[in-house]
Coordinates of C-alpha atoms in Angstrom, one line a residue:
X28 CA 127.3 127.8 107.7
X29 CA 124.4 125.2 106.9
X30 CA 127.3 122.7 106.7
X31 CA 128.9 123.8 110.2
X32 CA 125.6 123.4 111.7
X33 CA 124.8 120.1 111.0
X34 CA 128.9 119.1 111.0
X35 CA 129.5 115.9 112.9
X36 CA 125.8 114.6 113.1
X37 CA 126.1 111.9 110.8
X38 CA 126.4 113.3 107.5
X39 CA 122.5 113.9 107.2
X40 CA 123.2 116.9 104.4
X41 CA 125.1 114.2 102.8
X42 CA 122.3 111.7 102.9
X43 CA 119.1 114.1 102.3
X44 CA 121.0 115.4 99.3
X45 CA 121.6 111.4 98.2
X46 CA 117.9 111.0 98.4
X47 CA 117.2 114.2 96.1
X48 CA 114.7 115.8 98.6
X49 CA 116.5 119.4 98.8
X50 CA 118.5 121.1 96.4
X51 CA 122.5 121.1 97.0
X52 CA 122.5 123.8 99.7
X53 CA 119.4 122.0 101.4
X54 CA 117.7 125.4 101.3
X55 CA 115.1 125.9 98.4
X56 CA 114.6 129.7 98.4
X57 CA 111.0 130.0 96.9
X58 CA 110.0 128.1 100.4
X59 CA 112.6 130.6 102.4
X60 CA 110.3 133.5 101.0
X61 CA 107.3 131.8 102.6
X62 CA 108.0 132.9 106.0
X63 CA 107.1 136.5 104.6
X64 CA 103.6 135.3 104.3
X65 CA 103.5 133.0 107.8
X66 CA 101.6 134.1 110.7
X67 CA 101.5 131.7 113.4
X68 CA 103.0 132.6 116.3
X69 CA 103.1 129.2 117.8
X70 CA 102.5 125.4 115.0
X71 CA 101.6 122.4 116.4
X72 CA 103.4 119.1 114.2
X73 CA 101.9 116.3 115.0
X74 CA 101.2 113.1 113.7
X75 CA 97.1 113.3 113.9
X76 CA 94.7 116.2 112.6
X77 CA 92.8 117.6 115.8
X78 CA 89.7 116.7 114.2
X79 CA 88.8 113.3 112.4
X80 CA 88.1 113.0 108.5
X81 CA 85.6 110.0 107.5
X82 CA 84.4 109.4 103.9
X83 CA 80.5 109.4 103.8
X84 CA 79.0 108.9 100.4
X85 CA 82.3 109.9 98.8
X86 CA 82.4 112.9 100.8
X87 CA 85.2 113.9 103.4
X88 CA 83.4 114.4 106.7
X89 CA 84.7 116.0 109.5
X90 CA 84.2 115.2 112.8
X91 CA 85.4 115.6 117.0
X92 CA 88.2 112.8 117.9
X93 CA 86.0 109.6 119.0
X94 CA 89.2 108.2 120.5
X95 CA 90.0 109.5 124.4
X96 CA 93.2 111.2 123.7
X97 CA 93.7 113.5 126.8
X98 CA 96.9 115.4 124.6
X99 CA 94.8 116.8 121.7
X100 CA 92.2 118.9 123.9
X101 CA 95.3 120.1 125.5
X102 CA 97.0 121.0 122.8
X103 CA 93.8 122.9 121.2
X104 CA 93.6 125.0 124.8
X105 CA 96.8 126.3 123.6
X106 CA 94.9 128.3 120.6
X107 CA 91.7 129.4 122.7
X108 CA 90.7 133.0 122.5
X109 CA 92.9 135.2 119.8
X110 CA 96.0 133.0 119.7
X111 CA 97.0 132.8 116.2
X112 CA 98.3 129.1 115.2
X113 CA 98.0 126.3 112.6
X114 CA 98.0 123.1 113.4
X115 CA 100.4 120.8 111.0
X116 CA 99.2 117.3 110.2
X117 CA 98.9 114.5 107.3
X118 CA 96.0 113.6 105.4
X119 CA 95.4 110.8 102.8
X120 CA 95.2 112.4 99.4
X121 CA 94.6 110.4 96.3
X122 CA 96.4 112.1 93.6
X123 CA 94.7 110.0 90.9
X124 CA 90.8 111.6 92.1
X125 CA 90.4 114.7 90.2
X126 CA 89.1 116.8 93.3
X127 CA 91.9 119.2 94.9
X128 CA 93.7 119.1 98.1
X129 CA 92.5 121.2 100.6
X130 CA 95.4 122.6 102.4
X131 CA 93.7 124.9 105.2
X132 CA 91.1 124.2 107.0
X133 CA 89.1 125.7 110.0
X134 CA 89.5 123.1 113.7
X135 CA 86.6 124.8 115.6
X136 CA 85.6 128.4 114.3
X137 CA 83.9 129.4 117.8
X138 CA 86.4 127.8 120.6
X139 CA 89.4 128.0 118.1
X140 CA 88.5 131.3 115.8
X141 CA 92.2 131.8 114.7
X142 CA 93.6 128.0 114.6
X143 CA 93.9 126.8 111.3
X144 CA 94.9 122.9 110.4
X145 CA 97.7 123.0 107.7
X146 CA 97.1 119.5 106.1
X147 CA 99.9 117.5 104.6
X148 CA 99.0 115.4 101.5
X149 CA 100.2 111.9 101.9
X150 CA 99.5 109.1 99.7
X151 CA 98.0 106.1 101.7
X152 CA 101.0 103.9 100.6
X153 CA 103.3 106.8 102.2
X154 CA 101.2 106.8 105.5
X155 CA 101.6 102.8 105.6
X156 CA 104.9 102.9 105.2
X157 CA 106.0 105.8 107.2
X158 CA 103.8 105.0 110.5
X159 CA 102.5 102.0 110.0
X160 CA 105.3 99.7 108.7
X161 CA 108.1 101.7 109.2
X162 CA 107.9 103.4 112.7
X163 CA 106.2 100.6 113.9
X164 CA 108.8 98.2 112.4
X165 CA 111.7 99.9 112.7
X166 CA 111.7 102.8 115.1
X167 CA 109.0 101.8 118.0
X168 CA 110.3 98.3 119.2
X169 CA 114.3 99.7 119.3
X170 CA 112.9 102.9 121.4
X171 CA 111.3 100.2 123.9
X172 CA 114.3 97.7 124.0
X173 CA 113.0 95.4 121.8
X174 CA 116.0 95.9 119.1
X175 CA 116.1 92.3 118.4
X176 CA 112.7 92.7 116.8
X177 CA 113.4 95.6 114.6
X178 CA 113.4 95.6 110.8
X179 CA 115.2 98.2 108.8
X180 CA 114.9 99.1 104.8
X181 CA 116.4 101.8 103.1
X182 CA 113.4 102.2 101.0
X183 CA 111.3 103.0 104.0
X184 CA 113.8 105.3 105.0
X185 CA 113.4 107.2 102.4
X186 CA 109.7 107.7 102.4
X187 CA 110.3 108.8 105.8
X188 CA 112.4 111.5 104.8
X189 CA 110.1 112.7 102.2
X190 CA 107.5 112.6 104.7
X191 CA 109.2 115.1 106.8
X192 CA 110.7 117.1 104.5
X193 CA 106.7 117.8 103.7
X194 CA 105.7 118.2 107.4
X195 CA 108.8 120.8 107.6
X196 CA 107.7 123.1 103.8
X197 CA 104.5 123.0 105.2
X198 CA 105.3 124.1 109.0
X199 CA 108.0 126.8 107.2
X200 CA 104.6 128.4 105.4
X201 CA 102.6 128.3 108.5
X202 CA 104.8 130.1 110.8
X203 CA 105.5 133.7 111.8
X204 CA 108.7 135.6 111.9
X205 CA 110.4 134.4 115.4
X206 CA 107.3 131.5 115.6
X207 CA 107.4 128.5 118.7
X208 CA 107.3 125.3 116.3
X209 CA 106.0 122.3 118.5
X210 CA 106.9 119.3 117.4
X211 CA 105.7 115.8 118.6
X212 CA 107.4 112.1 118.8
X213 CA 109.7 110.2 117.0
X214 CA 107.7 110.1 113.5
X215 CA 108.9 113.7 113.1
X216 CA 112.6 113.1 114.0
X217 CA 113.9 114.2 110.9
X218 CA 111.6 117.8 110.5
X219 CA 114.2 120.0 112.3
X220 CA 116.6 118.8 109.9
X221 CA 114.8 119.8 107.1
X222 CA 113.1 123.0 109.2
X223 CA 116.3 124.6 110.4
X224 CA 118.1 125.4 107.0
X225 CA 114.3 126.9 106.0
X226 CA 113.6 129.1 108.7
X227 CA 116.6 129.9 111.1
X228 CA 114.4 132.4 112.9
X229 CA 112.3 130.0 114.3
X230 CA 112.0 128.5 118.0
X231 CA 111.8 124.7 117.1
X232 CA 110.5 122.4 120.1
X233 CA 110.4 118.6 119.8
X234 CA 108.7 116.6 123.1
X235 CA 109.4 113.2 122.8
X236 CA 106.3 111.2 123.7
X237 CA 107.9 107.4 123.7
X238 CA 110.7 106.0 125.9
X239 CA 114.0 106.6 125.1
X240 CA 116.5 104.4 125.6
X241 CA 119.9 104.1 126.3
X242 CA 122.8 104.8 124.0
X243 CA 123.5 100.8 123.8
X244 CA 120.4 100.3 122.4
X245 CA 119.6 103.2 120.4
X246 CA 123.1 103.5 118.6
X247 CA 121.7 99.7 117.1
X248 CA 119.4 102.0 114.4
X249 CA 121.1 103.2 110.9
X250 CA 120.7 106.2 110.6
X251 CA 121.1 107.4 114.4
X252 CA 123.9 109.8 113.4
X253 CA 121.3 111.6 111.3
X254 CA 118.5 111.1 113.7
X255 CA 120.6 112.8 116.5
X256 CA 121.8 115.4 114.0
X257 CA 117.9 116.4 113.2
X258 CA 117.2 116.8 116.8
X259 CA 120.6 119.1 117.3
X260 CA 118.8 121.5 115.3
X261 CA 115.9 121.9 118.1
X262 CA 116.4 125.0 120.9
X263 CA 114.3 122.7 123.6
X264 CA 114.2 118.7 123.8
X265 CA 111.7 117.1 126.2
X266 CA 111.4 114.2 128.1
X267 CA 108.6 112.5 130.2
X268 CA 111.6 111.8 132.7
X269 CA 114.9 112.5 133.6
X270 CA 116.1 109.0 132.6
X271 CA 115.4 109.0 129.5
X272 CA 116.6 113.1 128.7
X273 CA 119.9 111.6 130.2
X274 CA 119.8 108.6 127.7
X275 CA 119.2 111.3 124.9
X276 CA 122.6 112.9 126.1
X277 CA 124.4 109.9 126.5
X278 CA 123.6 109.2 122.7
X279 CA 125.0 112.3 121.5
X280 CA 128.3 111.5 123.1
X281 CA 128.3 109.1 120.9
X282 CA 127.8 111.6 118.2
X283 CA 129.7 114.6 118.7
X284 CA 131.4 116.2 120.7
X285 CA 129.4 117.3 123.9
X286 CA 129.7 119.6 127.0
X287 CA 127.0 120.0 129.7
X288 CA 126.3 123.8 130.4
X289 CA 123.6 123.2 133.6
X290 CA 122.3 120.4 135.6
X291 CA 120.0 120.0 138.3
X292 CA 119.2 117.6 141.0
X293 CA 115.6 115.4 140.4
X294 CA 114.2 115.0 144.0
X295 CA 111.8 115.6 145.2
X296 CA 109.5 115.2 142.2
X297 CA 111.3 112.6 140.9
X298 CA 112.4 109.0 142.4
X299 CA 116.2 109.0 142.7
X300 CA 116.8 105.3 143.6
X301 CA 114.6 102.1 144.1
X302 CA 113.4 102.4 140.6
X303 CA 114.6 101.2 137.5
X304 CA 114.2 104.8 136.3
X305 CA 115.6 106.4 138.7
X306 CA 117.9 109.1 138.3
X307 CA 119.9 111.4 141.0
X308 CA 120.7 114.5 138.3
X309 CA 120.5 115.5 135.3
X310 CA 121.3 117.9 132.3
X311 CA 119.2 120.7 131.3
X312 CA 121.5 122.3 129.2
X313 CA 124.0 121.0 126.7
X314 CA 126.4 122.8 124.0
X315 CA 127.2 120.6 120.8
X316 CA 129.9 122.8 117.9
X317 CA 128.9 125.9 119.8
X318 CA 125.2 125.7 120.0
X319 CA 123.2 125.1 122.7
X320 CA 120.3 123.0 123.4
X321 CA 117.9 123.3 126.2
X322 CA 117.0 119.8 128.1
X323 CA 113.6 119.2 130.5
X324 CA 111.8 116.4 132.1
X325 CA 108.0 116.8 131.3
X326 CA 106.1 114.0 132.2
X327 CA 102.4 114.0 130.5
X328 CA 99.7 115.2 132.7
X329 CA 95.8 114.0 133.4
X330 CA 92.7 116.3 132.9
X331 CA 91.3 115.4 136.1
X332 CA 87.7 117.6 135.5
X333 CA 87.2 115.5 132.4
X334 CA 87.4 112.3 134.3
X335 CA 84.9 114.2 137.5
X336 CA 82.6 114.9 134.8
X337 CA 82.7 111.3 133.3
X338 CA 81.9 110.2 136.6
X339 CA 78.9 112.4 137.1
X340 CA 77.3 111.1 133.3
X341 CA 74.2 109.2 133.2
X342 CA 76.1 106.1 131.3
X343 CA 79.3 105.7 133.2
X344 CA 76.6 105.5 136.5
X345 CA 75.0 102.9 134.8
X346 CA 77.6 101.2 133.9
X347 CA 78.6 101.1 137.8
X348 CA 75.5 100.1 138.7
X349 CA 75.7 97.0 136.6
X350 CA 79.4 96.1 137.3
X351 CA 78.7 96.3 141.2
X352 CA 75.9 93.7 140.4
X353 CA 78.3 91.3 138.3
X354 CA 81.4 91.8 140.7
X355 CA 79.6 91.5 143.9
X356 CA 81.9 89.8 146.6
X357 CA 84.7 89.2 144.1
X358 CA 87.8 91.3 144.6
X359 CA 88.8 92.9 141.0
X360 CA 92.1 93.5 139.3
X361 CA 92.1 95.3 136.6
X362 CA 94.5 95.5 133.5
X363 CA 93.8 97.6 130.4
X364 CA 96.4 98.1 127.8
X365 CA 96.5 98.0 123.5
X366 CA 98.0 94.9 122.2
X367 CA 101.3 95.4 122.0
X368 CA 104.4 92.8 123.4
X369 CA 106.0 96.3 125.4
X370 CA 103.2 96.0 127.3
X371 CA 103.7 93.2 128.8
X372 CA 100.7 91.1 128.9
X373 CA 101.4 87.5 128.2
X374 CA 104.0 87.2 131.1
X375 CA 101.1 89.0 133.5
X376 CA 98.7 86.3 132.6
X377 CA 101.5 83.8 133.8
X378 CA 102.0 85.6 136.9
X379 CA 98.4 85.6 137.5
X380 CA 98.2 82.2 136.5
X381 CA 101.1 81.6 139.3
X382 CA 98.9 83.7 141.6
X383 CA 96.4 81.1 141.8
X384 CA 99.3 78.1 142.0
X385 CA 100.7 79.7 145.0
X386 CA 97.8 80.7 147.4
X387 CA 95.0 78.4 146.7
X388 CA 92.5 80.9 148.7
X389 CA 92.2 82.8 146.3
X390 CA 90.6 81.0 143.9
X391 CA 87.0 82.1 143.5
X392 CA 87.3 85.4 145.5
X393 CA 90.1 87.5 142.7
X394 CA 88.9 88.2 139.2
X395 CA 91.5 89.3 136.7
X396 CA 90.0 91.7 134.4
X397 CA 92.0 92.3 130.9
X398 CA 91.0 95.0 128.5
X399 CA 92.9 94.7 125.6
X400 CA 92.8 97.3 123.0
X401 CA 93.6 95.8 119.1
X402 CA 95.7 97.0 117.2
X403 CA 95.0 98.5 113.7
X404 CA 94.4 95.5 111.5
X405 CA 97.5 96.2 109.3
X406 CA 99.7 95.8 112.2
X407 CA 100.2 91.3 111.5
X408 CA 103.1 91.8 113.8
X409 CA 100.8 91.2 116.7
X410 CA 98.8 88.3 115.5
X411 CA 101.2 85.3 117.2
X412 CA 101.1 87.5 120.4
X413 CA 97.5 87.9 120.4
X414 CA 97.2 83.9 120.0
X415 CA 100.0 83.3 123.0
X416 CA 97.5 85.7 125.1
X417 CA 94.2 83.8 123.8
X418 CA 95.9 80.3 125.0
X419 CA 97.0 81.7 128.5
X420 CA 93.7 83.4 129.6
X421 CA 92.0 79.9 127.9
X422 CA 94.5 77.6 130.0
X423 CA 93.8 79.5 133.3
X424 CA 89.9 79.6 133.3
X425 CA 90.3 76.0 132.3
X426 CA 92.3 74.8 135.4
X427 CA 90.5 77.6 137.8
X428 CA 87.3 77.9 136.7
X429 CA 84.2 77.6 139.1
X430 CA 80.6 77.7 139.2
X431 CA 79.3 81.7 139.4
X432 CA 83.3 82.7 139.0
X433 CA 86.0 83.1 135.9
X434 CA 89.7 84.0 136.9
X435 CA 90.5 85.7 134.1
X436 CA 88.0 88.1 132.2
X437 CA 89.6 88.9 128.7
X438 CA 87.9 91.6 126.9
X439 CA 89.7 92.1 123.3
X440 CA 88.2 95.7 121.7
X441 CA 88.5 99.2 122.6
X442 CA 86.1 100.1 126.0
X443 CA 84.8 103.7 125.5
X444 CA 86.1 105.9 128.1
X445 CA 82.8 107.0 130.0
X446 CA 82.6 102.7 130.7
X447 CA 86.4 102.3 131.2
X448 CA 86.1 105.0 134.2
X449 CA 83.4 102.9 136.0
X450 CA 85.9 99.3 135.6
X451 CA 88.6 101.9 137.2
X452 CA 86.2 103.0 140.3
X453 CA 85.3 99.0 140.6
X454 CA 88.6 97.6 140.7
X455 CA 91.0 96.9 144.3
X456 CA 94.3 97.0 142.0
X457 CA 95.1 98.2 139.3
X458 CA 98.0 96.2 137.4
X459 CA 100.0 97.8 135.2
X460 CA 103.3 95.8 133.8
X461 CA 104.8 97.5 130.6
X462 CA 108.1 95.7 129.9
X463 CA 109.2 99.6 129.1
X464 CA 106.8 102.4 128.9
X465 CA 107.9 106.5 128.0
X466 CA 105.2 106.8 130.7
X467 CA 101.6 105.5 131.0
X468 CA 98.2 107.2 131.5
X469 CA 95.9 104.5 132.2
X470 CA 98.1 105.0 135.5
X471 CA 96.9 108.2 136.0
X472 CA 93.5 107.9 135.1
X473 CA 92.8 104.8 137.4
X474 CA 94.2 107.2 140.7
X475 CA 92.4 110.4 139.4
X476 CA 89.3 108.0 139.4
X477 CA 89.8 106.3 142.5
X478 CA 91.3 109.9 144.6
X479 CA 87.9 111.6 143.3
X480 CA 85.6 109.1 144.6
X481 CA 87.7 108.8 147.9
X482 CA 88.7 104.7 147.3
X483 CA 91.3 102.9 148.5
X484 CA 92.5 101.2 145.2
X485 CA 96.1 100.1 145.1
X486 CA 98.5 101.0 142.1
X487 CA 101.1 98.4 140.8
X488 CA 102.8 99.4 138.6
X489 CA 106.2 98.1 136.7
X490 CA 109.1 100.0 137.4
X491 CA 110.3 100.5 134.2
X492 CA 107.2 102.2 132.6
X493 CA 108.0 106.5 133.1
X494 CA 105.3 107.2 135.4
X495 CA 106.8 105.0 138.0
X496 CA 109.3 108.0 138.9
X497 CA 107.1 110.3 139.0
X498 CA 103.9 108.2 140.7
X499 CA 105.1 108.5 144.8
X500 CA 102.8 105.8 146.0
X501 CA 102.7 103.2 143.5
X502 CA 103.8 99.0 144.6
X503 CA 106.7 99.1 142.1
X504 CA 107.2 95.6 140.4
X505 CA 109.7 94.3 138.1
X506 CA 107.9 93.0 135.0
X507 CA 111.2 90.8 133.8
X508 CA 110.9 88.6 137.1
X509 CA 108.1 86.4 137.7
X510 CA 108.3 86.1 140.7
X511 CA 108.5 89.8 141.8
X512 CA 105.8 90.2 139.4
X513 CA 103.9 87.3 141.3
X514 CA 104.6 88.8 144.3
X515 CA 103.7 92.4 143.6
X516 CA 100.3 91.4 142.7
X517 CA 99.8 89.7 146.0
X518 CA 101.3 92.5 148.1
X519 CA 98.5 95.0 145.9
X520 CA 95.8 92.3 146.9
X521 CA 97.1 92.1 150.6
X522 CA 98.1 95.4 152.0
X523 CA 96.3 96.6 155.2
X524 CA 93.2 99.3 154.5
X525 CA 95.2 102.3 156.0
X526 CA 98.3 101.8 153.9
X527 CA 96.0 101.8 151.1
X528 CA 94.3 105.1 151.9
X529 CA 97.9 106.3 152.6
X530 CA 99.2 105.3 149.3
X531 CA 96.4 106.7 147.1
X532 CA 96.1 109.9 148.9
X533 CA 100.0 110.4 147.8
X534 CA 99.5 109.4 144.4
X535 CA 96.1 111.5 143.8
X536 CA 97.9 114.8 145.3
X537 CA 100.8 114.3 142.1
X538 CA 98.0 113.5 139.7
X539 CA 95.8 116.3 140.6
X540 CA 98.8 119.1 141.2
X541 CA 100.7 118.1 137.8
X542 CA 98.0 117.7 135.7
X543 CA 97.5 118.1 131.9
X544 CA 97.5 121.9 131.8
X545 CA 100.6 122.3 133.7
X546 CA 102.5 119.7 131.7
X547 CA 101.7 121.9 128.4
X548 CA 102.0 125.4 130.6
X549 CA 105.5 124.8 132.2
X550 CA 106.9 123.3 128.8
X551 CA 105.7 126.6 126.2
X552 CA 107.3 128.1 129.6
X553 CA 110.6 126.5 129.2
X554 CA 110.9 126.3 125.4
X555 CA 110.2 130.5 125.7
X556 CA 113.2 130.4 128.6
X557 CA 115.9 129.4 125.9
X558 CA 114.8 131.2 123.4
X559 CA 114.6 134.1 125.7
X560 CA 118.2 133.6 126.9
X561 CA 119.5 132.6 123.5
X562 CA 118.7 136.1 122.6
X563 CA 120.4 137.8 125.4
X564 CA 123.3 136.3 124.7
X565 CA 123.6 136.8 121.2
X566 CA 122.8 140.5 122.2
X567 CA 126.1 140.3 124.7
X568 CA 128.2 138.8 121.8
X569 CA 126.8 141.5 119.4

């Protein structure tokens, strides 16, 4: 049966069993008996604890998230009040200290009284291999298009393996008979795999948080057969978009043998044409060797009281204060992205740099404003981009530069988020040019900004980044021509006061009606569908 299930997915029995990480049958029964003990009605998997863990004197201290991650609060609101749930994540464990491994530990005791977080012991040489080389080598420039750049090593393959075999014994003892398992992104791909033979009961949910792309480009990794076979074991796979849920199901052609069960048409939420990520239908229900698999397009929401209330706090008002004092008579646009070659930054610099070429009046009224977020110092893959950016943003404010005025401000370190709301409020465009993006919240959080102040800020925004088929509104440009991207820029800086009222006030009604709640809401909603109708169908057959 085990077999049959996972029959024509790449042979992934065949290569967990050739990396020795389950037993023959791929079940190990003392960690089948677990569920008997579990009793979570819903887990959260993902990648990052919902709390952070600093070493002070040689002592773990726990602490809130420093870093503005909209998703984890979200994900915590799920466990307010009596909802049991444990909340599955790694932590760096140095087998060689003599001190034990905490395994539970409480999140919040007052807002979360029954969340536990279920820590997973990982080595630090496992964590920088498994995220930090391997995902980020391997796995994260093939998902944005970027193939070409992509390394791949059997050995880190199999570390990633072992890493989710781990994340799946430990979310098989955390659960409850019947439990919602959440899963999150593409560093857990292989945890169903391992999950499924485990605990057949359970409702396994994966959201897929990066862009995925299509089967031309995905079908380049190894081990996609077992990737897609892992993710054939979910009841519910989501998207930001429909684009890229249709990608997903054009790379399980590829795999098995597919039939789609329901479809349904994406208007009016969704842009059907003029955008690269457009898409007219899609499926929301496929069947793959007699099992079916729910489909949905869920694209990320904003918590839009958490940016009013930034807004009303002492320091982002004086950082306002001081920014309208620096920026006075200079029209602003703004770009703040981490370092990262998806994003697109170097070939924006040269379009602003074009800018400047082409209408000459500009120069010393139109400040370009980079924040660049680094990337984690291990990550050497970015040092020749970050140099290529450095030379650009040097070249232009050598050629442009005046007296009281720099074309190009580059700021290269994170900007907390109480000051990064006062450089959204301050800036006339935004300009946002990922060379491919799953979706992109800095989007959001500029228009939420802007729509709660009552500005007239303009979006641009790249057409190939998620958000723009959601984001009715936006100046869609195309990153990959210079001169649209030129252009689009120019347009953003141009357009007439009206249509730029007109445009926001479009843009602020989809930010503030499918915010962050409702993106987490209507997903537990649809994940709880198939399960619900999986059940009345096996009561039919029975």
């Amino acid at each position: 049966v085990l077999h049959a299930r996972l029959s024509g997915c790449g042979g992934i029995l065949e290569a967990i069993s050739h990396f020795g990480f389950l037993g023959p049958l791929g079940v190990d029964s003392e960690l089948r008996d677990l569920q008997i003990k579990g009793k979570a009605d819903l887990v959260m998997v993902y990648h990052r604890l919902p709390y952070e863990e600093v070493e002070q004197d040689g002592k773990v201290i726990r602490r809130p998230p420093s870093s503005p991650n909209g998703i984890l609060p979200t994900l915590l609101s799920f466990f307010a009040g009596d909802q049991q749930g444990s909340w599955v994540a790694w932590s760096i464990h140095d087998p060689r200290r003599r001190e034990g491994f905490e395994v539970h530990t409480k999140v919040d005791a007052e807002r979360y009284p029954n969340l536990v977080a279920a820590r997973v012991a990982l080595t630090k040489e496992d964590v920088d291999v498994f995220y930090k080389r391997f995902s980020k080598e391997a796995f994260w420039p093939t998902l944005h298009t970027f193939w070409e750049r992509a390394v791949f090593r059997e050995e880190d393959w199999a570390v990633f393996l072992k890493v989710n075999r781990l994340f799946a014994e430990r979310t098989a003892a955390e659960a409850a008979q019947g439990a919602v398992v959440w899963l999150h992104d593409y560093n857990l791909w292989m945890v169903p795999a391992f999950l499924r033979p485990l605990r057949p009961d359970l409702n396994i949910a994966f959201f897929h948080h990066t862009y995925f792309p299509s089967a031309d480009v995905f079908n380049v990794l190894p081990w996609r057969r077992e990737i897609i076979g892992s993710l054939l074991q979910c009841d519910y796979i989501g998207f930001h978009i429909p684009r890229q849920a249709e990608n997903f199901v054009d790379v399980v052609r590829g795999v098995a043998p597919l039939e789609v069960v329901e479809e349904t048409g994406c208007a009016p939420r969704y842009l059907t044409y003029g955008c690269a990520v457009g898409l007219e239908r899609m499926a929301t229900r496929i069947k793959v060797h007699g099992r079916e698999i729910g489909l949905g397009a869920h694209p990320v929401g904003l918590d839009v009281d958490r940016v009013q209330q930034v807004l009303d706090s002492e320091v982002c008002q004086e950082q306002i204060t001081m920014l309208r004092k620096e920026l006075e008579g200079i029209r602003v646009v703004l770009s703040v992205e981490r370092l990262d070659y998806t994003k697109g930054t170097y070939a924006k610099l040269l379009a602003f740099e074009a800018l400047l070429e082409a209408h000459p009046e500009l120069i010393g009224k139109v400040s370009l404003i980079t924040i660049c977020v680094p990337a984690a110092r291990e990550m050497t893959i970015y040092a020749e981009l970050l140099g290529q950016i450095e030379q650009a943003v040097g070249r232009i404010n050598g050629r442009f530069s005046r007296v009281g005025w720099t074309p190009v401000q580059f700021f290269y370190r994170a900007v907390p988020f109480d000051q990064l709301v006062a450089y959204y409020l301050m800036a006339d465009v935004m300009w946002i040019t990922p060379l491919r993006d799953g979706l992109n919240l800095v989007a959001k959080e500029y228009v939420a900004t802007q729509g709660l102040c009552g500005g007239a800020g303009v979006l641009v925004l790249s057409e190939f980044a998620g958000a723009a088929a959601e984001l009715h509104g936006a100046l869609l440009t195309n990153p990959h021509d210079p001169h649209d991207l030129r252009d689009g820029l120019y347009i953003g800086l141009t357009l007439g006061r009206a249509e730029r009222e007109a445009r926001l006030r479009e843009l602020f009604g989809v930010v503030q009606h499918n915010d962050i709640r409702r993106w987490g809401d209507e997903f537990l909603q649809a994940v709880r569908g198939v399960h619900r109708e999986a059940l009345e169908h096996s009561d039919e057959v029975a």
